[in-house]
Coordinates of C-alpha atoms in Angstrom, one line a residue:
Chain A
M1 CA -11.1 -17.2 -14.4
T2 CA -11.4 -16.8 -10.7
A3 CA -15.1 -17.4 -10.4
P4 CA -16.5 -15.5 -7.5
V5 CA -17.4 -17.4 -4.4
L6 CA -20.8 -16.3 -3.2
T7 CA -20.9 -18.1 0.2
R8 CA -17.6 -18.1 1.9
P9 CA -16.2 -18.8 5.3
A10 CA -15.0 -16.0 7.6
P11 CA -11.7 -14.5 6.7
P12 CA -8.6 -15.9 8.5
S13 CA -8.0 -14.8 12.1
W14 CA -5.7 -11.9 12.8
T15 CA -3.2 -14.2 14.5
R16 CA -3.0 -16.3 11.3
I17 CA -2.2 -13.2 9.3
A18 CA 0.2 -11.9 12.0
R19 CA 2.2 -15.2 11.7
A20 CA 2.4 -14.8 8.0
R21 CA 3.5 -11.2 8.4
V22 CA 6.3 -12.1 10.9
L23 CA 7.8 -14.4 8.3
L24 CA 7.3 -11.8 5.6
E25 CA 8.9 -9.1 7.6
L26 CA 11.9 -11.2 8.5
R27 CA 12.4 -12.2 4.9
L28 CA 12.2 -8.6 3.7
F29 CA 14.5 -7.5 6.5
L30 CA 17.1 -10.0 5.5
R31 CA 16.9 -9.1 1.8
E32 CA 17.3 -5.3 2.5
P33 CA 21.1 -4.8 2.8
Q34 CA 20.6 -1.2 4.1
Q35 CA 18.5 -2.5 7.0
V36 CA 20.9 -5.3 7.8
V37 CA 23.9 -2.9 7.8
F38 CA 22.5 0.2 9.6
S39 CA 20.2 -1.4 12.1
F40 CA 21.6 -4.9 12.6
A41 CA 25.3 -4.7 12.2
Y42 CA 25.7 -1.1 13.5
P43 CA 26.0 -2.1 17.2
V44 CA 28.7 -4.6 16.3
L45 CA 30.5 -1.9 14.4
M46 CA 30.2 0.4 17.4
M47 CA 31.7 -2.3 19.6
V48 CA 34.6 -2.7 17.2
V49 CA 35.2 1.0 17.2
F50 CA 35.0 1.5 21.0
G51 CA 36.9 -1.7 21.7
S52 CA 39.7 -0.8 19.3
V53 CA 40.0 2.9 20.4
F54 CA 39.7 2.5 24.2
G55 CA 40.8 -1.1 24.5
A56 CA 41.3 -2.1 28.0
N57 CA 41.3 1.4 29.6
E58 CA 39.2 1.5 32.7
V59 CA 36.2 3.7 33.4
S60 CA 36.6 2.9 37.1
P61 CA 38.6 0.3 38.9
G62 CA 37.5 -3.1 37.6
V63 CA 35.3 -1.7 34.8
S64 CA 36.8 -1.5 31.3
F65 CA 35.6 0.9 28.7
S66 CA 34.5 -2.0 26.5
Q67 CA 32.5 -3.4 29.3
Y68 CA 30.9 0.0 30.2
F69 CA 30.0 0.8 26.6
L70 CA 28.7 -2.7 25.8
A71 CA 25.7 -1.8 27.9
G72 CA 25.0 1.4 25.9
I73 CA 25.7 -0.4 22.6
A74 CA 23.3 -3.2 23.4
A75 CA 20.6 -0.7 24.4
T76 CA 21.2 1.3 21.2
G77 CA 21.0 -1.9 19.1
I78 CA 17.5 -2.6 20.6
M79 CA 16.4 1.0 19.8
L80 CA 17.7 0.8 16.2
T81 CA 16.1 -2.6 15.4
S82 CA 12.8 -1.5 17.0
F83 CA 12.2 2.2 17.0
Q84 CA 14.3 3.3 14.1
A85 CA 13.7 0.4 11.7
V86 CA 10.0 0.3 12.4
G87 CA 9.5 4.0 12.1
M88 CA 11.4 4.3 8.9
G89 CA 10.0 1.1 7.5
I90 CA 6.3 2.0 8.0
A91 CA 6.8 5.5 6.5
E92 CA 8.3 3.9 3.4
E93 CA 5.6 1.3 3.1
R94 CA 3.0 4.0 3.4
D95 CA 4.7 6.1 0.7
R96 CA 5.0 3.2 -1.6
G97 CA 1.3 2.3 -1.3
D98 CA 1.9 -1.0 0.4
L99 CA -0.2 -0.1 3.3
A100 CA -3.1 1.1 1.1
R101 CA -3.0 -2.3 -0.5
L102 CA -3.1 -4.0 3.0
Q103 CA -6.1 -1.8 3.8
V104 CA -8.2 -2.9 0.8
L105 CA -7.3 -6.5 1.7
G106 CA -9.0 -5.9 5.1
T107 CA -5.7 -6.6 7.0
P108 CA -6.4 -6.2 10.7
P109 CA -4.1 -3.4 12.1
L110 CA -3.3 -5.7 15.0
A111 CA -2.0 -8.3 12.5
Y112 CA 0.2 -5.7 10.9
A113 CA 1.6 -4.5 14.2
G114 CA 2.0 -8.1 15.4
G115 CA 4.1 -8.8 12.3
K116 CA 6.3 -5.8 13.1
A117 CA 6.7 -6.8 16.8
G118 CA 7.5 -10.4 15.9
Q119 CA 10.2 -9.4 13.4
V120 CA 11.6 -6.9 15.9
L121 CA 11.9 -9.4 18.7
L122 CA 13.5 -12.0 16.5
S123 CA 16.0 -9.7 14.8
T124 CA 16.8 -8.0 18.1
A125 CA 17.6 -11.4 19.7
A126 CA 19.9 -12.3 16.9
Q127 CA 21.6 -8.9 16.9
L128 CA 22.2 -9.1 20.7
A129 CA 23.6 -12.6 20.4
L130 CA 26.0 -11.5 17.8
L131 CA 27.0 -8.4 19.7
L132 CA 27.7 -10.3 23.0
A133 CA 29.7 -13.0 21.1
V134 CA 31.9 -10.3 19.5
A135 CA 32.3 -8.5 22.9
A136 CA 33.2 -11.7 24.8
L137 CA 35.4 -13.3 22.2
V138 CA 37.2 -10.4 20.6
Y139 CA 37.2 -7.8 23.4
D140 CA 37.3 -10.1 26.5
V141 CA 34.2 -8.5 28.1
P142 CA 33.2 -10.8 30.9
L143 CA 29.6 -12.0 30.5
P144 CA 27.5 -12.7 33.6
D145 CA 27.2 -16.2 34.8
D146 CA 24.4 -15.5 37.2
P147 CA 20.8 -16.3 36.0
G148 CA 19.4 -13.3 37.8
R149 CA 21.5 -11.0 35.6
W150 CA 20.3 -12.8 32.4
A151 CA 16.7 -12.4 33.6
T152 CA 17.4 -8.7 33.9
F153 CA 18.9 -8.7 30.4
A154 CA 15.8 -10.5 29.1
W155 CA 13.2 -8.1 30.6
V156 CA 15.2 -4.9 29.8
S157 CA 15.6 -6.1 26.2
L158 CA 12.0 -7.2 25.8
G159 CA 10.6 -4.0 27.4
G160 CA 12.9 -1.8 25.3
A161 CA 12.1 -3.6 22.1
L162 CA 8.3 -3.5 22.7
A163 CA 8.5 0.2 23.6
G164 CA 10.6 0.9 20.6
T165 CA 8.1 -1.0 18.3
V166 CA 5.0 0.8 19.4
L167 CA 6.8 4.2 19.5
G168 CA 8.2 3.4 16.0
I169 CA 4.6 2.8 14.8
A170 CA 3.4 6.0 16.4
V171 CA 6.3 8.1 15.1
S172 CA 5.7 6.9 11.5
S173 CA 2.2 8.4 11.6
G174 CA 3.5 11.8 12.7
V175 CA 6.7 12.1 10.6
G176 CA 5.1 12.4 7.2
S177 CA 7.0 11.2 4.1
A178 CA 9.6 8.4 4.0
R179 CA 12.2 11.0 3.2
A180 CA 11.3 13.0 6.4
A181 CA 11.4 9.7 8.3
A182 CA 14.8 8.8 6.9
A183 CA 16.2 12.2 7.9
G184 CA 14.4 12.7 11.2
I185 CA 14.3 9.4 13.0
P186 CA 18.1 8.6 12.9
A187 CA 18.8 12.1 14.0
L188 CA 16.5 11.7 17.0
A189 CA 18.1 8.4 17.7
I190 CA 21.6 9.9 17.7
V191 CA 20.7 12.8 20.0
L192 CA 19.1 10.3 22.4
Q193 CA 22.3 8.2 22.3
F194 CA 24.4 11.3 23.3
F195 CA 22.0 12.2 26.1
S196 CA 21.6 8.7 27.4
G197 CA 25.2 7.9 28.1
V198 CA 25.8 5.6 25.1
F199 CA 28.9 7.5 23.9
F200 CA 30.0 9.0 27.2
V201 CA 30.0 7.9 30.8
F202 CA 26.5 9.0 31.9
T203 CA 27.4 10.4 35.3
E204 CA 29.9 12.8 33.5
L205 CA 27.2 14.4 31.4
P206 CA 25.7 17.8 32.5
A207 CA 22.8 17.4 34.9
W208 CA 20.2 18.9 32.5
M209 CA 21.2 16.3 29.9
Q210 CA 20.7 13.6 32.4
Q211 CA 17.3 14.9 33.3
V212 CA 16.2 15.1 29.7
A213 CA 17.5 11.6 29.0
A214 CA 15.6 10.3 32.1
V215 CA 12.3 11.0 30.3
F216 CA 13.1 8.6 27.5
P217 CA 13.5 4.8 27.5
L218 CA 17.1 4.6 26.1
K219 CA 18.7 6.0 29.3
W220 CA 16.8 3.3 31.4
M221 CA 17.7 0.6 28.9
T222 CA 21.3 1.6 29.1
Q223 CA 21.3 1.7 32.9
G224 CA 19.5 -1.7 33.0
M225 CA 22.2 -3.1 30.7
R226 CA 24.9 -1.8 33.0
S227 CA 23.4 -3.7 35.9
V228 CA 23.8 -6.8 33.7
F229 CA 27.4 -6.3 32.5
L230 CA 29.1 -4.3 35.2
P231 CA 30.2 -5.6 38.6
E232 CA 27.8 -5.1 41.5
Q233 CA 29.9 -2.4 43.2
A234 CA 29.5 -0.2 40.1
A235 CA 26.0 0.5 41.2
A236 CA 27.3 3.1 43.6
A237 CA 28.6 5.1 40.7
E238 CA 25.2 5.5 39.2
V239 CA 23.4 8.9 39.6
A240 CA 21.0 7.4 42.2
G241 CA 23.7 5.2 43.7
A242 CA 21.7 2.1 42.7
W243 CA 20.6 0.2 39.6
E244 CA 17.0 1.3 40.1
H245 CA 15.4 -1.8 38.5
G246 CA 11.9 -0.9 39.8
R247 CA 12.0 2.5 38.2
T248 CA 13.5 1.1 35.0
A249 CA 10.7 -1.4 34.7
L250 CA 8.1 1.3 35.4
V251 CA 9.5 3.7 32.8
L252 CA 9.7 1.0 30.1
L253 CA 6.2 -0.2 30.9
A254 CA 4.9 3.4 30.9
W255 CA 6.4 3.9 27.4
V256 CA 4.9 0.6 26.1
V257 CA 1.5 1.8 27.3
V258 CA 1.8 5.4 26.0
G259 CA 3.3 4.1 22.7
T260 CA 0.5 1.6 22.2
V261 CA -2.2 4.2 22.8
L262 CA -0.5 6.7 20.5
A263 CA 0.1 4.0 17.8
A264 CA -3.5 2.8 18.0
R265 CA -4.9 6.3 17.8
T266 CA -2.8 7.7 15.1
F267 CA -2.2 4.7 12.8
R268 CA -3.1 5.4 9.1
W269 CA -2.9 3.2 6.1
R270 CA -2.6 6.2 3.7
R271 CA -1.0 9.6 3.9
G272 CA -3.4 12.4 4.3
A273 CA -6.5 10.2 4.3
Chain B
M1 CA -3.1 -13.3 -30.0
Q2 CA -1.9 -14.3 -26.5
K3 CA -5.5 -14.3 -25.5
D4 CA -5.9 -18.1 -25.6
S5 CA -3.0 -18.7 -23.3
L6 CA -4.7 -16.3 -20.8
L7 CA -8.1 -17.7 -21.0
P8 CA -9.5 -19.2 -17.8
T9 CA -9.4 -22.7 -16.6
T10 CA -12.8 -21.7 -15.3
R11 CA -14.0 -25.2 -14.5
A12 CA -11.7 -25.7 -11.5
L13 CA -12.8 -22.4 -10.1
A14 CA -16.5 -22.5 -10.9
A15 CA -18.9 -21.6 -8.2
D16 CA -20.4 -24.5 -6.3
P17 CA -23.8 -25.3 -8.0
R18 CA -25.4 -25.9 -4.6
E19 CA -24.8 -22.3 -3.7
E20 CA -27.7 -19.8 -3.6
P21 CA -28.5 -18.1 -6.9
P22 CA -26.8 -14.7 -7.1
D23 CA -28.6 -11.8 -5.6
P24 CA -30.4 -10.1 -8.5
G25 CA -29.9 -6.6 -7.0
P26 CA -27.3 -4.2 -8.2
V27 CA -23.7 -4.9 -7.1
I28 CA -23.0 -1.2 -6.8
S29 CA -25.6 1.5 -6.2
I30 CA -24.8 5.1 -5.8
R31 CA -27.1 8.1 -5.2
G32 CA -25.9 11.6 -5.1
L33 CA -22.3 10.9 -4.2
V34 CA -20.3 14.0 -3.3
K35 CA -16.7 14.2 -2.3
R36 CA -15.0 17.5 -1.7
Y37 CA -11.4 18.4 -1.2
G38 CA -10.9 21.7 0.5
G39 CA -14.3 23.0 -0.6
R40 CA -13.9 21.9 -4.2
A41 CA -16.2 19.0 -5.2
V42 CA -14.2 16.4 -7.0
V43 CA -17.2 14.1 -7.2
D44 CA -20.3 16.2 -7.6
G45 CA -23.6 14.3 -7.4
V46 CA -22.9 11.0 -9.1
D47 CA -25.8 8.4 -9.5
L48 CA -24.9 5.0 -10.8
E49 CA -26.0 1.4 -10.7
V50 CA -23.7 -1.5 -11.7
R51 CA -25.3 -4.9 -12.4
R52 CA -24.0 -8.2 -11.3
G53 CA -21.7 -9.8 -13.9
E54 CA -21.2 -6.7 -16.0
V55 CA -18.0 -4.9 -16.9
F56 CA -18.5 -1.2 -16.3
A57 CA -16.0 1.4 -17.4
L58 CA -15.8 4.8 -15.8
L59 CA -14.3 6.9 -18.6
G60 CA -13.0 10.4 -18.2
P61 CA -10.0 12.6 -18.4
N62 CA -7.4 12.8 -15.6
G63 CA -8.8 14.6 -12.6
A64 CA -12.4 13.9 -13.5
G65 CA -13.1 12.1 -10.3
K66 CA -12.8 8.4 -11.4
T67 CA -10.2 7.3 -8.9
T68 CA -11.9 9.2 -6.0
T69 CA -15.2 7.5 -6.9
V70 CA -13.5 4.1 -6.8
E71 CA -11.8 4.9 -3.5
V72 CA -15.2 5.7 -1.9
L73 CA -16.6 2.5 -3.3
A74 CA -13.7 0.4 -2.0
G75 CA -14.2 1.9 1.4
V76 CA -10.9 3.7 1.7
R77 CA -12.2 7.2 1.4
R78 CA -15.0 9.0 3.2
R79 CA -17.7 10.7 1.2
D80 CA -19.3 14.0 2.0
A81 CA -22.8 13.2 0.8
G82 CA -24.8 10.5 -0.9
E83 CA -26.0 6.9 -0.5
V84 CA -23.6 4.2 -1.5
Q85 CA -24.1 0.4 -1.4
V86 CA -21.5 -2.1 -2.6
L87 CA -22.6 -5.7 -2.4
G88 CA -25.5 -4.5 -0.2
V89 CA -23.1 -2.9 2.3
D90 CA -22.1 0.7 2.9
P91 CA -18.4 0.7 2.2
A92 CA -17.7 3.2 4.9
V93 CA -18.6 0.5 7.4
G94 CA -17.6 -2.5 5.4
D95 CA -16.0 -5.2 7.6
R96 CA -13.4 -7.8 6.8
A97 CA -15.9 -10.3 5.5
W98 CA -17.1 -7.6 3.1
R99 CA -13.6 -6.7 2.0
D100 CA -12.9 -10.4 1.2
R101 CA -15.8 -10.2 -1.3
V102 CA -14.3 -7.1 -3.0
G103 CA -11.1 -7.2 -5.0
V104 CA -9.0 -4.1 -5.7
V105 CA -6.1 -4.1 -8.1
A106 CA -3.6 -1.8 -6.6
Q107 CA -0.5 -0.1 -8.2
T108 CA 1.7 -2.1 -6.0
T109 CA 2.0 -5.7 -4.7
G110 CA 2.0 -4.5 -1.1
A111 CA 5.0 -6.7 -0.1
G112 CA 7.9 -4.8 -1.5
N113 CA 10.2 -5.8 -4.4
A114 CA 12.4 -8.3 -2.7
L115 CA 10.1 -11.2 -2.9
T116 CA 9.7 -13.6 -5.8
V117 CA 6.4 -13.7 -7.7
R118 CA 5.5 -17.0 -6.0
E119 CA 6.5 -15.9 -2.5
T120 CA 4.2 -12.8 -3.0
V121 CA 1.1 -14.8 -3.9
D122 CA 1.8 -17.4 -1.3
H123 CA 2.1 -14.7 1.4
F124 CA -1.2 -13.0 0.5
A125 CA -3.1 -16.3 0.3
A126 CA -3.1 -16.1 4.1
Y127 CA -5.4 -13.1 4.0
H128 CA -8.3 -14.7 2.2
A129 CA -11.0 -17.1 3.2
T130 CA -10.9 -19.0 -0.1
P131 CA -7.8 -18.2 -2.0
V132 CA -7.1 -19.5 -5.5
P133 CA -4.1 -21.9 -5.2
G134 CA -0.8 -20.1 -6.0
G135 CA 0.3 -22.1 -9.0
E136 CA -3.2 -22.0 -10.5
L137 CA -3.4 -18.2 -9.9
L138 CA -0.1 -17.6 -11.7
D139 CA -1.1 -19.7 -14.6
L140 CA -4.3 -17.8 -15.0
V141 CA -2.4 -14.5 -15.4
G142 CA 0.4 -16.1 -17.5
L143 CA 3.1 -15.7 -14.9
G144 CA 3.6 -19.5 -14.3
A145 CA 7.1 -19.3 -15.9
T146 CA 8.2 -16.3 -13.9
A147 CA 7.2 -17.7 -10.5
R148 CA 10.8 -17.6 -9.2
T149 CA 11.6 -14.2 -10.6
R150 CA 12.0 -11.3 -8.1
V151 CA 9.2 -8.7 -8.3
D152 CA 11.7 -6.0 -9.1
K153 CA 12.9 -7.9 -12.1
L154 CA 9.5 -8.1 -13.8
S155 CA 8.5 -6.0 -16.8
G156 CA 5.8 -3.5 -16.5
G157 CA 3.2 -5.8 -18.1
Q158 CA 4.2 -8.7 -15.8
R159 CA 4.0 -6.5 -12.8
R160 CA 0.5 -5.4 -13.7
R161 CA -0.5 -9.0 -14.2
L162 CA 0.8 -9.9 -10.8
E163 CA -1.2 -7.0 -9.3
V164 CA -4.3 -8.3 -11.1
A165 CA -3.6 -11.8 -9.8
L166 CA -3.4 -10.4 -6.2
G167 CA -6.7 -8.5 -6.8
V168 CA -8.5 -11.7 -7.8
Q169 CA -6.7 -14.1 -5.4
G170 CA -9.7 -14.1 -3.0
R171 CA -12.2 -14.9 -5.7
P172 CA -14.0 -11.6 -5.4
E173 CA -17.6 -11.0 -6.5
L174 CA -16.6 -7.4 -7.5
L175 CA -13.3 -6.2 -8.8
F176 CA -12.1 -2.6 -9.0
L177 CA -9.5 -2.0 -11.7
D178 CA -8.0 1.5 -11.6
E179 CA -6.4 2.3 -15.0
P180 CA -5.5 -1.3 -15.9
T181 CA -3.3 -0.4 -18.9
T182 CA -1.8 3.0 -18.2
G183 CA 1.9 2.9 -19.0
L184 CA 1.8 -0.6 -20.7
D185 CA 3.1 -1.4 -24.2
P186 CA 0.6 -2.6 -26.8
V187 CA 1.3 -6.3 -26.2
A188 CA 0.9 -6.0 -22.4
R189 CA -2.2 -3.9 -22.9
R190 CA -3.8 -6.6 -25.0
Q191 CA -2.9 -9.2 -22.4
S192 CA -4.6 -7.1 -19.7
W193 CA -7.7 -6.8 -21.9
A194 CA -7.8 -10.6 -22.3
L195 CA -7.6 -10.9 -18.5
V196 CA -10.6 -8.7 -18.0
E197 CA -12.5 -10.6 -20.6
S198 CA -11.8 -13.9 -18.8
L199 CA -12.9 -12.3 -15.5
R200 CA -16.2 -11.4 -17.1
A201 CA -16.6 -14.9 -18.6
A202 CA -16.2 -16.3 -15.1
G203 CA -19.0 -14.0 -13.8
T204 CA -17.0 -11.4 -11.9
T205 CA -18.4 -7.9 -11.9
V206 CA -15.7 -5.5 -12.9
L207 CA -15.6 -1.7 -12.4
L208 CA -12.7 -0.3 -14.3
T209 CA -11.5 3.3 -14.7
T210 CA -9.7 4.4 -17.8
H211 CA -9.0 7.5 -19.8
Y212 CA -8.6 5.5 -23.0
L213 CA -11.7 5.5 -25.1
D214 CA -10.8 2.4 -27.1
E215 CA -10.2 0.5 -23.9
A216 CA -13.7 1.4 -22.6
A217 CA -15.2 0.5 -25.9
H218 CA -13.4 -2.8 -26.2
L219 CA -14.0 -4.1 -22.6
A220 CA -17.1 -2.6 -21.2
D221 CA -20.7 -3.6 -21.3
R222 CA -21.6 -0.1 -20.3
V223 CA -19.5 3.1 -20.2
G224 CA -20.1 6.0 -17.8
V225 CA -18.5 9.2 -19.0
I226 CA -17.4 11.3 -16.1
T227 CA -16.0 14.8 -16.3
A228 CA -15.5 17.4 -13.6
G229 CA -17.0 15.1 -11.0
R230 CA -20.3 14.5 -12.9
L231 CA -21.5 11.5 -14.8
V232 CA -22.6 13.0 -18.1
E233 CA -23.7 9.8 -19.8
V234 CA -24.1 6.1 -19.2
A235 CA -24.6 3.8 -22.2
P236 CA -23.3 0.7 -23.9
P237 CA -20.2 1.8 -26.0
A238 CA -22.1 1.6 -29.3
E239 CA -24.8 3.9 -28.1
L240 CA -22.6 6.4 -26.4
G241 CA -23.6 10.0 -27.2
G242 CA -26.8 8.9 -29.0
E243 CA -28.1 12.4 -30.0
L244 CA -24.6 13.7 -30.8
R245 CA -23.9 10.7 -33.0
R246 CA -27.0 11.2 -35.2
E247 CA -25.9 14.8 -35.9
A248 CA -24.1 15.0 -39.2
T249 CA -21.8 17.7 -40.5
V250 CA -22.1 18.8 -44.1
R251 CA -19.0 20.6 -45.4
W252 CA -18.2 22.2 -48.7
T253 CA -16.3 25.1 -50.2
E254 CA -18.1 28.1 -51.6
D255 CA -16.3 31.0 -53.4
G256 CA -13.0 29.6 -51.8
V257 CA -14.5 29.8 -48.3
P258 CA -15.0 26.6 -46.3
R259 CA -18.6 26.2 -45.1
E260 CA -20.2 23.8 -42.7
V261 CA -23.7 22.9 -41.5
R262 CA -24.7 20.7 -38.6
T263 CA -27.9 18.8 -39.0
Y264 CA -29.9 15.8 -38.1
R265 CA -31.3 15.7 -41.6
P266 CA -28.3 15.9 -43.9
A267 CA -30.3 14.7 -47.0
A268 CA -32.6 17.7 -46.8
V269 CA -29.6 20.0 -46.4
L270 CA -27.9 18.4 -49.5
R271 CA -31.1 18.7 -51.6
D272 CA -31.3 22.4 -50.9
L273 CA -27.6 22.9 -51.4
L274 CA -27.5 21.0 -54.7
A275 CA -30.7 22.8 -56.0
A276 CA -29.1 26.1 -55.3
A277 CA -25.7 25.3 -56.6
P278 CA -24.9 26.2 -60.3
G279 CA -22.4 23.4 -60.8
E280 CA -20.1 21.2 -58.7
L281 CA -19.7 21.8 -55.0
P282 CA -16.0 21.6 -54.2
D283 CA -14.9 19.6 -51.2
L284 CA -18.4 18.3 -50.4
T285 CA -18.5 15.9 -47.5
V286 CA -21.1 14.5 -45.0
T287 CA -19.6 13.1 -41.8
R288 CA -20.9 11.8 -38.6
P289 CA -18.9 12.0 -35.4
G290 CA -16.9 9.0 -34.4
L291 CA -16.8 7.7 -30.9
E292 CA -13.8 9.9 -30.1
D293 CA -15.6 13.0 -31.3
V294 CA -18.6 12.1 -29.2
Y295 CA -16.4 11.5 -26.2
L296 CA -14.5 14.8 -26.6
R297 CA -17.8 16.7 -26.8
L298 CA -19.2 14.9 -23.8
V299 CA -16.2 15.8 -21.6
G300 CA -16.5 19.3 -22.9
V301 CA -13.3 19.8 -24.9
P302 CA -13.9 22.7 -27.2
E303 CA -13.5 21.5 -30.8
E304 CA -11.0 24.2 -31.7
A305 CA -8.7 22.6 -29.1
V306 CA -8.5 19.3 -31.0
R307 CA -8.6 20.4 -34.6

């Protein structure tokens, strides 16, 4: 049948395989209703709940609840489609033996990670577009018309999604079985949401919670998103009295670096091998 | 039976005649392989050579060390001792070019269940230097008609054939097949056998593991019997257990008590027996062990356990 080839060209480049993997990951994502509902549609659902419950109440003069929480919900969406979806997804693929098969195929780990990152960026972009459309059209949240704010939106989203992806890869190595991942990762994500001012106004949280949250990316993504969707004078209500873009960028970048190193050092194709 | 429909369209895939003649050295060479888990040796000093183009079966009970041996050979498990060369390369340091020459049939497609058969093979074509074209590959394993079926809708036998298709997609020189028919119904099992036969016909070296004796006897050019991490015998199926096979058992009943004698010279035993007997010898039989008896003795199952 498949007569062996004895002289053969070099295997395809890792970028070629990464491209194929992005398409594969997207296809699998769209065919997995659980993923679509819990990672993709969840922020829209949150928007509907917050928007319906708090309606046009104001957090502070000129800032509606919907507007304030849109920032946290957008940041949460990014965390779910990156960190949570990647962490749970890899643990499951490892349990199912899919990764072991990729290993014997000689898949470059970079191609695998590239496939995850590509899928995360594309699904995050689609998710945010949907979320903003619902917020603007249904809950009358004013969207910025200033390109500078959209630039902020872009780098906060990109930084958050990349940090989430590499941290998701890293956490999948430490978490063990797919069952443990399915229980532990969403729990961690929920706790971070409480601490980071997604469900409450951040400045009303106890100081120790704020300090714990400040270690993790979600708080900075949420704050960065507030600088996009809230009026300029709202900066004064922040803990530091400013949007702190420089520090936000630095924290996100640091997590991307730490996550990349952790992911590269701990990645395994098989459990216990 | 379905064999014909599965036989290769070898011509389209035949190796380029301008290519170098195959390296005459062994495809697999193992010296003193040891693998321990928590101090217990699962593979305990295995020596083995597999020649180019042969189908070699590692036969043994569950837990004998078959899968671990294959995992070491496929470069996914570290060994604790021994020399191993696969296609002239130490699998522990095998690079991507080496992996492309080695096919492994896994227990999963590696791309989840939500893809169709065709989507799955089209995706994995991107990983190989010289993949078999998708349609052709599916025809080879008899899945041409199920190309548009989702993987989770396949029967067990169809799934296994898809996994085999993915294993040979890169036209490997050496294929590892771990328990190719475990859990398959008899028809699917025969189809898998036909696939292995067509691989051999095309010149692919195959190392398969099995705990089915008839499978090893049917498919393999040579069989290595492995038990408790040791290779106790390597021989063509017909010659397996040479000494054991020549040993005959003479049984009869004397004064209502069953008697038996094991001997390499049953005629002499019979002569003495008949000379000494006053009349008929009830229940007189002379038997030689079948392949299964030989196997059970090789793997050290006490005879009382199977009687």
